[in-house]
Coordinates of C-alpha atoms and ligand atoms in Angstrom, one line a residue:
M1 CA 107.6 66.4 96.3
I2 CA 107.3 67.3 99.2
D3 CA 104.1 65.6 101.0
H4 CA 102.6 67.5 102.2
K5 CA 99.7 65.3 104.5
E6 CA 102.1 65.1 107.3
K7 CA 102.1 62.0 109.7
G8 CA 100.3 62.5 112.8
T9 CA 97.5 64.8 111.6
E10 CA 94.2 63.4 112.6
K11 CA 90.8 63.9 110.2
N12 CA 88.3 61.6 109.8
S13 CA 85.8 60.9 107.0
E14 CA 84.7 64.3 105.9
S15 CA 87.9 66.1 106.8
L16 CA 87.6 67.4 109.5
N17 CA 90.9 67.6 111.7
F18 CA 90.3 66.2 115.7
I19 CA 89.7 70.1 117.3
E20 CA 86.0 70.5 115.2
T21 CA 84.9 66.7 115.4
Q22 CA 84.2 67.4 119.0
I23 CA 83.4 70.8 118.1
E24 CA 80.7 70.1 116.4
E25 CA 79.8 67.4 118.2
D26 CA 79.1 70.1 121.3
L27 CA 77.1 71.3 118.6
R28 CA 75.2 68.4 118.0
Q29 CA 74.1 68.5 121.8
G30 CA 73.6 72.2 121.1
K31 CA 75.9 73.2 124.3
N32 CA 77.2 76.7 124.9
N33 CA 74.0 77.8 122.8
G34 CA 75.3 76.8 119.6
K35 CA 78.5 79.1 120.4
V36 CA 82.3 79.0 119.6
Y37 CA 84.1 81.1 121.5
T38 CA 88.1 80.4 121.5
R39 CA 91.3 82.7 122.3
F40 CA 94.7 82.8 121.8
P41 CA 96.5 84.0 124.9
P42 CA 100.1 85.0 124.7
E43 CA 102.8 85.7 126.9
P44 CA 103.9 89.0 126.4
N45 CA 107.7 87.9 128.0
G46 CA 108.8 87.8 124.4
Y47 CA 107.5 88.5 120.4
L48 CA 105.2 85.4 118.4
H49 CA 107.3 83.0 115.7
I50 CA 105.6 80.6 113.2
G51 CA 105.2 77.5 116.2
H52 CA 102.6 80.6 118.1
A53 CA 101.1 81.3 114.1
K54 CA 100.0 78.4 114.0
S55 CA 98.4 79.0 117.4
I56 CA 96.8 82.7 116.0
C57 CA 95.5 80.2 112.6
L58 CA 94.4 77.3 114.0
N59 CA 91.6 79.8 117.1
F60 CA 90.9 83.2 114.9
G61 CA 90.6 80.0 111.6
L62 CA 88.0 78.2 114.1
A63 CA 86.1 81.4 115.2
E64 CA 85.2 82.0 111.6
K65 CA 84.5 78.5 110.1
Y66 CA 82.0 78.9 113.0
H67 CA 80.5 82.4 113.1
G68 CA 81.8 82.1 116.4
K69 CA 84.9 84.9 118.1
C70 CA 87.9 84.6 119.0
N71 CA 90.0 87.2 121.6
L72 CA 93.3 87.8 121.4
R73 CA 93.9 87.9 125.5
F74 CA 97.3 88.9 127.0
D75 CA 97.8 86.2 129.9
D76 CA 100.9 88.6 131.6
T77 CA 100.7 87.3 135.3
N78 CA 105.1 87.5 135.4
P79 CA 106.0 91.7 135.4
E80 CA 109.3 89.4 135.3
K81 CA 109.6 89.3 132.1
E82 CA 106.3 91.2 130.5
E83 CA 106.8 94.2 128.4
E84 CA 104.8 96.4 126.5
E85 CA 107.2 95.5 123.7
Y86 CA 105.7 92.4 123.6
V87 CA 101.9 93.7 124.1
Q88 CA 103.0 96.1 120.8
S89 CA 105.0 93.6 119.1
I90 CA 101.7 90.3 119.4
K91 CA 99.1 93.0 118.4
E92 CA 100.7 93.7 114.9
D93 CA 101.7 90.1 114.2
V94 CA 98.8 89.1 114.7
R95 CA 96.9 91.2 112.1
W96 CA 99.5 91.3 110.2
L97 CA 98.5 87.8 109.8
G98 CA 95.0 89.5 108.9
F99 CA 93.0 88.3 111.3
R100 CA 91.0 90.5 114.3
W101 CA 90.2 90.2 117.8
E102 CA 86.9 90.7 119.2
G103 CA 86.6 94.0 120.7
E104 CA 89.1 95.0 123.2
P105 CA 92.7 92.8 123.5
K106 CA 91.7 91.1 127.4
F107 CA 94.7 91.1 129.7
A108 CA 94.2 88.2 132.5
S109 CA 95.6 91.2 134.9
D110 CA 91.7 92.1 133.9
Y111 CA 90.8 90.0 136.5
F112 CA 93.2 90.5 139.6
D113 CA 90.6 91.4 141.6
R114 CA 88.6 88.6 140.5
L115 CA 91.3 86.3 141.1
Y116 CA 92.3 87.0 144.6
Q117 CA 88.5 87.0 145.2
W118 CA 88.6 83.7 144.1
A119 CA 91.5 83.1 146.3
I120 CA 89.6 84.3 149.2
V121 CA 86.3 81.7 148.6
I122 CA 89.1 78.7 148.5
I123 CA 90.8 79.4 151.7
K124 CA 87.7 79.8 153.1
K125 CA 87.0 76.6 151.4
G126 CA 89.4 75.3 153.7
K127 CA 91.4 74.1 150.6
A128 CA 94.1 77.1 150.1
Y129 CA 96.4 77.7 152.9
V130 CA 99.8 79.9 153.7
D131 CA 102.6 78.7 152.8
D132 CA 106.0 80.2 155.7
Q133 CA 108.6 78.1 153.3
P134 CA 111.2 78.8 151.1
A135 CA 110.1 77.9 147.5
A136 CA 113.2 75.3 147.0
V137 CA 111.8 73.2 149.7
I138 CA 108.4 72.9 148.3
A139 CA 110.2 72.3 145.4
A140 CA 111.8 69.5 147.1
Q141 CA 107.9 68.0 148.9
R142 CA 106.8 67.2 145.4
G143 CA 108.4 64.0 145.3
T144 CA 108.7 61.7 142.4
P145 CA 105.5 60.8 139.6
T146 CA 106.7 57.8 141.9
E147 CA 106.3 58.3 145.5
P148 CA 104.4 61.0 147.3
G149 CA 105.8 63.9 148.5
I150 CA 104.9 65.8 152.1
K151 CA 103.0 68.0 153.2
S152 CA 104.7 70.8 154.9
P153 CA 103.3 72.1 158.2
Y154 CA 101.2 74.9 157.5
R155 CA 98.8 72.9 155.5
N156 CA 96.9 72.5 158.4
R157 CA 96.5 76.3 159.2
A158 CA 93.3 77.5 160.4
V159 CA 91.3 79.5 157.4
E160 CA 91.3 82.6 159.8
E161 CA 95.0 83.0 159.8
N162 CA 95.1 81.8 156.3
L163 CA 92.6 84.9 155.5
R164 CA 95.0 86.7 157.9
L165 CA 97.7 85.8 156.0
F166 CA 96.2 86.1 152.6
E167 CA 95.2 89.8 153.1
E168 CA 99.2 90.8 155.2
M169 CA 101.5 89.5 151.5
K170 CA 98.5 91.3 149.6
A171 CA 99.3 94.5 151.6
G172 CA 102.8 94.0 151.1
K173 CA 104.1 93.3 153.9
Y174 CA 106.5 90.3 153.5
K175 CA 109.1 90.3 151.3
D176 CA 109.8 88.3 147.6
G177 CA 109.4 84.7 148.8
A178 CA 108.5 84.1 152.3
K179 CA 105.0 82.6 152.3
V180 CA 103.3 81.3 148.9
L181 CA 99.2 81.0 149.0
R182 CA 99.6 77.5 147.7
A183 CA 95.7 75.3 147.0
K184 CA 95.7 72.1 148.8
I185 CA 94.6 69.4 146.9
D186 CA 97.2 66.9 146.9
M187 CA 100.3 65.9 147.7
A188 CA 99.8 61.9 146.8
S189 CA 98.4 62.9 143.3
P190 CA 100.2 61.2 140.8
N191 CA 99.5 64.5 139.0
M192 CA 102.3 66.5 140.3
H193 CA 100.4 69.4 139.5
M194 CA 97.2 68.3 141.8
R195 CA 99.7 68.3 145.0
D196 CA 99.1 71.1 146.3
P197 CA 99.8 73.4 143.9
V198 CA 101.0 77.4 144.2
M199 CA 98.3 79.7 143.6
Y200 CA 100.0 83.0 144.9
R201 CA 103.4 84.1 145.0
I202 CA 105.0 87.5 146.7
M203 CA 107.1 89.8 144.2
H204 CA 107.5 94.1 144.9
K205 CA 107.6 94.4 141.1
D206 CA 105.8 96.7 139.1
H207 CA 103.7 94.8 136.5
H208 CA 103.4 97.1 133.3
R209 CA 99.7 97.7 133.5
T210 CA 98.8 97.7 137.4
G211 CA 102.2 99.3 138.1
N212 CA 102.3 98.9 141.3
Q213 CA 99.4 98.3 143.2
W214 CA 99.8 94.7 143.1
C215 CA 103.0 93.1 145.1
I216 CA 100.9 89.3 145.0
Y217 CA 100.1 88.1 141.4
P218 CA 98.5 84.6 140.6
M219 CA 100.7 81.8 139.0
Y220 CA 99.5 80.8 135.0
D221 CA 97.6 78.3 136.3
F222 CA 95.4 80.0 138.9
A223 CA 94.8 82.3 136.3
H224 CA 94.7 80.5 132.1
G225 CA 91.3 78.8 133.2
Q226 CA 90.0 81.2 135.6
S227 CA 90.5 84.0 132.6
D228 CA 89.4 81.5 129.6
Y229 CA 85.4 81.5 132.3
I230 CA 85.3 84.7 132.4
E231 CA 85.3 84.8 128.7
G232 CA 83.1 82.6 128.3
I233 CA 85.3 80.3 126.2
T234 CA 83.9 77.4 124.6
H235 CA 87.1 76.5 123.4
S236 CA 90.2 76.5 125.2
I237 CA 93.1 75.1 122.4
C238 CA 96.5 75.0 123.7
T239 CA 99.6 72.6 123.1
L240 CA 99.9 69.6 124.7
E241 CA 101.8 69.9 128.4
F242 CA 98.8 71.4 129.8
E243 CA 97.3 68.1 129.3
V244 CA 98.7 67.0 133.1
H245 CA 97.2 71.2 134.3
R246 CA 93.7 70.6 132.4
P247 CA 92.4 68.5 135.6
L248 CA 94.1 71.3 137.8
Y249 CA 92.4 74.2 136.1
E250 CA 88.8 72.3 136.4
W251 CA 89.5 71.8 140.2
F252 CA 89.9 75.7 140.7
L253 CA 86.5 76.3 139.0
D254 CA 84.5 73.8 140.8
Q255 CA 86.4 75.0 143.4
I256 CA 84.2 79.1 142.7
V257 CA 81.0 78.5 140.4
E258 CA 78.4 77.0 139.6
G259 CA 76.1 75.4 137.0
V260 CA 77.3 73.5 134.7
Y261 CA 78.9 75.8 131.3
R262 CA 82.8 74.7 131.9
P263 CA 85.6 76.1 128.4
R264 CA 86.7 73.0 127.2
Q265 CA 90.7 72.3 126.8
I266 CA 91.7 70.3 123.9
E267 CA 95.3 70.0 123.8
F268 CA 96.6 69.8 119.8
A269 CA 101.1 68.6 119.2
R270 CA 103.2 72.5 119.0
L271 CA 104.5 73.1 115.7
N272 CA 108.3 72.2 116.1
L273 CA 110.2 72.6 112.8
S274 CA 113.7 71.5 111.8
Y275 CA 116.8 73.3 111.4
T276 CA 114.9 75.9 114.1
V277 CA 114.6 77.2 117.4
M278 CA 111.5 78.5 118.8
S279 CA 111.6 79.0 122.7
K280 CA 111.1 81.8 123.4
R281 CA 114.3 81.6 125.5
K282 CA 115.9 80.8 123.1
L283 CA 115.7 83.7 121.3
L284 CA 116.4 86.0 123.3
E285 CA 119.7 84.7 124.3
L286 CA 119.5 85.0 120.4
V287 CA 118.7 88.6 120.4
E288 CA 120.4 89.9 123.9
K289 CA 124.1 88.0 122.5
K290 CA 122.8 90.1 119.2
I291 CA 123.1 86.9 117.1
V292 CA 121.4 88.9 115.5
D293 CA 119.8 91.9 114.5
G294 CA 117.5 92.0 117.2
W295 CA 113.8 90.0 117.1
D296 CA 113.0 91.2 113.8
D297 CA 116.1 89.8 111.5
P298 CA 115.2 88.0 109.1
R299 CA 116.8 84.6 110.3
M300 CA 114.9 84.8 113.3
P301 CA 111.5 81.8 113.1
T302 CA 109.6 85.0 114.6
I303 CA 106.4 86.0 112.6
S304 CA 108.2 89.6 112.6
G305 CA 110.7 88.7 111.2
L306 CA 109.5 85.9 108.4
R307 CA 107.6 89.3 107.2
R308 CA 111.2 91.0 107.1
R309 CA 111.8 88.2 105.2
G310 CA 110.1 88.3 103.0
F311 CA 107.1 85.6 103.9
T312 CA 103.9 87.2 102.6
P313 CA 100.4 86.5 105.6
E314 CA 98.7 83.9 102.9
S315 CA 102.0 81.0 103.5
I316 CA 101.8 81.7 106.6
R317 CA 98.5 80.5 106.2
N318 CA 98.3 78.1 104.3
F319 CA 101.9 76.8 106.0
A320 CA 99.1 76.1 108.4
D321 CA 96.2 74.9 107.2
R322 CA 98.7 72.0 105.3
I323 CA 100.3 70.9 108.0
G324 CA 97.0 70.7 109.9
V325 CA 96.0 70.2 113.4
A326 CA 98.5 66.7 115.5
K327 CA 97.8 64.7 118.4
R328 CA 101.3 64.0 118.9
D329 CA 104.4 66.1 119.1
N330 CA 106.1 65.6 115.7
V331 CA 108.6 68.1 114.0
I332 CA 107.4 69.0 110.0
D333 CA 110.3 70.1 107.7
V334 CA 111.2 73.7 106.9
S335 CA 111.7 73.4 103.4
L336 CA 107.6 72.5 103.8
L337 CA 106.8 76.5 104.8
E338 CA 109.5 77.9 101.9
H339 CA 107.4 75.6 99.3
S340 CA 104.8 77.0 100.5
L341 CA 106.7 80.6 100.8
R342 CA 107.3 80.0 97.0
E343 CA 104.2 78.9 96.0
D344 CA 103.1 82.4 96.9
L345 CA 105.1 84.9 95.8
N346 CA 105.4 83.0 92.5
L347 CA 102.2 84.4 91.3
R348 CA 102.7 87.5 92.9
A349 CA 106.3 88.6 92.5
P350 CA 107.2 90.5 89.5
R351 CA 110.1 89.7 87.6
V352 CA 113.1 91.4 87.0
M353 CA 116.5 91.0 86.3
V354 CA 119.9 91.9 89.0
V355 CA 123.0 90.8 89.3
L356 CA 124.9 89.8 92.9
K357 CA 128.4 89.9 90.9
P358 CA 128.5 92.0 87.3
L359 CA 131.2 91.2 84.7
K360 CA 130.8 93.9 82.4
V361 CA 130.6 92.8 78.9
V362 CA 130.9 95.0 76.2
I363 CA 129.1 94.7 72.7
T364 CA 131.4 95.5 70.1
N365 CA 129.0 95.1 67.0
Y366 CA 126.3 97.4 68.8
P367 CA 125.6 100.9 67.5
E368 CA 127.6 103.8 70.3
G369 CA 125.0 105.5 71.2
K370 CA 122.2 103.8 70.9
T371 CA 119.4 102.4 73.4
E372 CA 116.8 100.3 72.7
D373 CA 114.2 99.7 74.8
L374 CA 113.6 96.2 75.1
E375 CA 109.8 94.6 76.5
T376 CA 110.1 92.0 79.0
I377 CA 107.0 90.8 80.4
N378 CA 106.0 90.9 84.7
N379 CA 104.9 87.7 85.7
P380 CA 104.5 85.0 82.8
E381 CA 102.1 83.5 86.0
D382 CA 99.7 86.7 85.5
E383 CA 99.1 88.3 82.3
T384 CA 97.0 90.9 83.8
M385 CA 100.5 92.4 85.3
G386 CA 101.3 93.2 81.6
I387 CA 105.1 93.7 80.4
R388 CA 108.4 96.6 81.5
K389 CA 110.0 98.2 79.0
I390 CA 114.0 97.4 79.9
P391 CA 117.1 99.1 78.2
F392 CA 119.4 97.8 75.7
T393 CA 122.6 99.3 74.8
R394 CA 126.1 98.6 74.2
E395 CA 127.5 97.7 77.7
I396 CA 126.1 94.9 79.6
F397 CA 126.4 93.7 82.9
I398 CA 125.8 89.6 83.7
E399 CA 126.9 87.2 86.8
K400 CA 130.4 86.5 86.9
N401 CA 130.0 82.9 87.2
D402 CA 128.1 83.4 84.6
F403 CA 131.0 82.7 82.4
M404 CA 133.5 81.1 82.6
E405 CA 137.1 80.5 80.5
D406 CA 137.9 76.8 80.6
P407 CA 134.3 75.2 81.0
P408 CA 133.7 71.9 82.2
K409 CA 131.8 69.6 79.3
K410 CA 128.2 70.9 80.3
F411 CA 128.7 74.5 80.9
F412 CA 125.7 76.4 79.0
R413 CA 126.7 80.0 79.7
L414 CA 128.9 81.8 78.0
S415 CA 132.8 80.6 77.6
P416 CA 135.1 82.0 74.6
G417 CA 132.7 80.9 71.2
K418 CA 130.5 80.4 72.2
E419 CA 126.9 81.6 72.1
V420 CA 124.2 82.4 75.3
R421 CA 120.7 84.7 74.6
L422 CA 120.5 87.3 76.5
K423 CA 116.6 87.0 78.1
S424 CA 113.2 89.3 76.4
A425 CA 117.7 89.3 74.5
Y426 CA 119.1 88.9 71.6
I427 CA 122.0 86.6 71.7
I428 CA 125.6 87.5 71.9
R429 CA 128.6 85.5 72.0
C430 CA 131.3 85.2 73.4
D431 CA 134.9 86.6 71.1
E432 CA 137.1 88.1 73.4
V433 CA 138.4 88.6 77.5
I434 CA 139.8 90.7 78.8
K435 CA 142.7 90.8 81.7
N436 CA 144.3 93.7 83.7
S437 CA 147.7 93.5 84.6
K438 CA 147.2 90.2 87.3
G439 CA 145.5 88.2 84.9
H440 CA 141.9 88.6 86.2
I441 CA 139.5 89.4 83.8
T442 CA 137.5 92.8 83.7
E443 CA 135.8 92.3 80.9
L444 CA 134.5 90.5 77.9
H445 CA 134.2 91.8 74.1
C446 CA 130.8 89.9 72.7
T447 CA 129.1 90.2 69.1
Y448 CA 125.1 90.0 69.1
D449 CA 123.5 88.3 66.6
P450 CA 120.9 90.9 65.4
E451 CA 118.5 89.4 63.9
S452 CA 117.7 87.0 67.2
K453 CA 115.1 89.4 69.0
S454 CA 113.0 88.9 66.4
G455 CA 110.9 88.0 63.1
S456 CA 112.7 84.2 63.1
G457 CA 115.4 84.9 65.1
Q458 CA 113.5 85.1 67.6
N459 CA 112.7 81.5 68.2
R460 CA 116.9 80.3 67.2
K461 CA 117.9 78.0 69.6
V462 CA 120.5 78.1 72.0
K463 CA 121.5 76.4 75.1
G464 CA 122.1 79.7 78.0
T465 CA 119.5 81.9 78.5
L466 CA 120.7 84.3 81.0
H467 CA 119.6 87.3 83.3
W468 CA 121.8 90.9 82.3
V469 CA 121.4 94.6 83.1
N470 CA 122.3 97.6 80.8
A471 CA 125.2 99.6 82.4
S472 CA 124.9 102.7 82.0
S473 CA 121.3 103.1 83.0
A474 CA 121.8 100.0 86.2
I475 CA 121.4 101.3 90.0
E476 CA 123.3 100.3 92.8
V477 CA 122.0 98.2 95.3
T478 CA 123.3 95.7 98.5
V479 CA 121.3 92.7 98.6
N480 CA 121.6 90.4 101.8
L481 CA 121.8 86.8 101.2
Y482 CA 119.7 85.2 103.6
D483 CA 120.1 80.6 104.7
R484 CA 119.4 78.9 107.7
L485 CA 120.3 79.8 110.8
F486 CA 121.3 76.7 112.0
N487 CA 123.0 74.4 109.4
N488 CA 121.8 70.9 111.3
P489 CA 118.3 69.5 111.6
D490 CA 118.1 69.2 116.1
P491 CA 120.0 72.0 116.9
A492 CA 118.2 72.6 120.6
G493 CA 117.5 68.5 120.6
H494 CA 121.0 67.3 121.1
K495 CA 121.9 67.0 125.3
D496 CA 125.7 68.4 125.8
K497 CA 125.8 70.1 122.9
D498 CA 124.3 74.2 123.4
F499 CA 122.1 75.0 120.4
K500 CA 125.0 77.6 119.6
E501 CA 127.5 74.9 118.2
F502 CA 124.6 74.5 115.4
L503 CA 124.9 78.3 114.5
N504 CA 124.9 78.8 110.0
P505 CA 128.7 80.5 109.8
D506 CA 127.1 81.8 106.4
S507 CA 124.0 82.5 107.8
L508 CA 124.3 86.6 106.3
S509 CA 126.0 87.6 103.1
V510 CA 126.0 90.7 101.6
L511 CA 126.2 91.9 99.2
K512 CA 127.2 95.8 98.5
G513 CA 127.2 96.8 94.6
C514 CA 124.8 94.8 93.2
K515 CA 123.9 96.0 88.9
A516 CA 119.9 96.3 89.0
E517 CA 117.5 97.3 86.4
P518 CA 115.6 101.2 86.7
S519 CA 112.1 99.2 87.7
L520 CA 113.9 98.9 90.8
A521 CA 114.5 102.2 92.1
Q522 CA 110.8 102.2 93.1
A523 CA 110.9 99.4 94.9
Q524 CA 108.9 99.4 98.4
P525 CA 109.6 98.4 102.0
L526 CA 108.2 94.6 102.1
E527 CA 107.2 94.3 98.2
H528 CA 108.3 90.9 96.6
F529 CA 110.4 90.3 93.4
Q530 CA 111.5 87.7 91.8
F531 CA 115.3 88.3 89.6
Q532 CA 115.1 86.0 87.9
R533 CA 117.1 82.7 88.1
L534 CA 118.4 84.2 91.9
G535 CA 115.4 83.2 93.6
Y536 CA 112.6 85.8 95.5
F537 CA 113.8 88.5 97.1
T538 CA 112.0 91.4 99.5
A539 CA 112.5 94.9 99.1
D540 CA 114.2 95.6 102.9
P541 CA 111.5 98.0 105.1
D542 CA 115.3 99.9 106.0
S543 CA 115.5 99.9 101.9
Q544 CA 115.0 103.3 100.5
P545 CA 115.9 105.7 97.2
G546 CA 119.3 106.6 96.9
N547 CA 120.0 103.0 99.9
L548 CA 118.2 99.7 98.7
I549 CA 118.1 97.2 100.1
F550 CA 117.5 93.9 99.4
N551 CA 116.7 90.4 101.6
R552 CA 116.9 86.6 99.6
T553 CA 113.8 85.5 100.0
V554 CA 114.3 82.4 99.2
P555 CA 116.5 81.1 96.2
L556 CA 113.5 79.1 93.5
R557 CA 114.4 76.1 95.1
D558 CA 115.1 74.1 97.6
I559 CA 119.2 73.9 97.8
W560 CA 119.9 72.4 101.2
A561 CA 117.7 69.4 100.0
R562 CA 120.1 69.6 96.4
A563 CA 123.2 70.5 99.0
M564 CA 121.9 67.1 101.4
Q565 CA 121.5 64.6 98.0
K566 CA 124.5 65.5 96.9
T567 CA 126.5 64.4 100.1
G568 CA 124.6 61.3 100.6
K569 CA 122.2 62.3 103.4
K570 CA 119.0 62.8 104.6
N571 CA 117.5 66.4 104.7
Ligands
ATP601 P1 107.1 80.6 127.4 O1 105.2 79.8 128.2 O2 107.8 79.8 127.2 O3 106.7 81.4 127.2 P2 104.7 79.5 125.0 O4 105.2 79.3 123.5 O5 104.6 78.1 125.6 O6 105.9 79.6 125.5 P3 102.7 81.7 125.1 O7 102.7 83.7 124.8 O8 102.5 81.0 126.1 O9 104.2 81.0 124.9 O10 101.7 80.7 123.8 C1 101.0 81.2 123.8 C2 100.2 80.5 122.4 O11 100.3 79.3 121.6 C3 100.0 79.6 124.1 O12 98.6 78.9 124.3 C4 100.5 78.4 123.4 O13 100.5 76.7 123.9 C5 100.6 78.9 121.6 N1 102.2 78.1 121.1 C6 102.6 78.1 121.8 N2 104.3 77.0 121.1 C7 103.7 77.2 120.5 C8 103.5 76.1 119.6 N3 105.7 76.1 118.7 N4 102.6 75.6 118.0 C9 102.3 76.2 118.4 N5 101.2 76.6 119.1 C10 102.0 76.6 120.1
MG602 MG1 102.8 78.7 127.8

């Protein structure tokens, strides 16, 4: 059994997580007039992944729980890496997860004018200066956490000169990197982020929304806190690495705004998953090097990849709920995500029969030309899903590996002289194995027990039950057997090895000519099924009549845990 209570999850006796506890405390104190306003603030520089899904569920979930609002805001301060394609995909993914943002999506770039004006306010207070030194020199002067940094020779420029230079930077007078605007805070601060951080840099680069209007762009740190402030965000929830940025966000706001209202930043541990890389840079590398088939490759941990793989929004939301929010970094086992998926698909996926590697069976005592329509239930978990009819004739297909000529002792599937039940049909016995000139098995000749399907015969017990597909009405489909993309629990965690060394060479096998029961001809893109005895499968978005493609979403059981048990390793 999987332990759903992850260590590090902080819940108090009323079962509130630590963020909810803080929010409720704020509400009790009457802060923000009792309003809860959150936001999900992605940078549009890649597709969203399962880690972002956690943040989405958290931010939108809190807004729902406390009858507040949640913004979708694109933190688009870096035109070098940002693209409209990412904006569109992010909107689609948030909607697909089942969340609705407040009003129109917001963009940090909407606030460029205000941020510029605020920078001028800070310069006028003598608390920002234009530095002419190159980036490398500025970086070298920052010092280390234990040694103070070196003050820039430009640090004491006069306000008037700073105003003029900043204005000229904006007007395009200087090349990229020739100057930056820096906050004048404390070069000896133990917090490196307070050592005169850069506020603005010169980038002659078109922005996906503001075009060529600007050639200076605010740093993320100079935009993020103010964007929250402008939007009236009450609880600004972010991942732990921003804890050390918090004093800087507060410093900026203290320079430029009055009043008591401030967004309250609360940090939580980002989601890490075993067997998964989650950095956008690494995911981009997999896409650019064509190691995967795009951002929505079903092996990617992106939301679009999970969708294509066959994940449901409910399974992802349940997963996010289960893992809760922690204050300390931890790694969640990917099998917990797969478990949430199985649990959901078990309830909603109709059962069907598909044979991946077909072996023909001729039932020699079944009348030629006869067809029976046998009834079978669509989902034993949900009787409202009803029954369907599956044709049965003299020739059927079973799975090649459900037959063994020389079986070991505990092989309860088909072998010469032995009986098995065909799911929702008859018991058959194998009489003869037909081989070609090379000695390969081409078909089996079996006889069936006509009394074994109804009446007292339907209770006759045999050890094995096989899935099967009727030969004459079977449709041919392609099946993509997806597996984990990495075969190491921590692919990105090896100092001397590139994460790509841990790619699982068997993460995809494509099976053509699989035989499916005829009901699957109507399968719609992204429709889920349980292929009996094989796992959950989902029709690919590119699947269409005549070229049906199914992706294996997840096997019925955790095959990785079993493989690990066999080799004696802990998963
Ligand atoms: P980068 O900043 O390196 O591009 P990022 O993953 O932080 O990558 P953002 O677009 O800034 O990407 O993230 C948007 C929001 O999602 C942020 O609030 C961030 O804290 C949150 N987030 C990102 N990764 C995770 C994760 N693994 N678990 C939980 N939240 C995450
Ligand atoms: Mg980020």
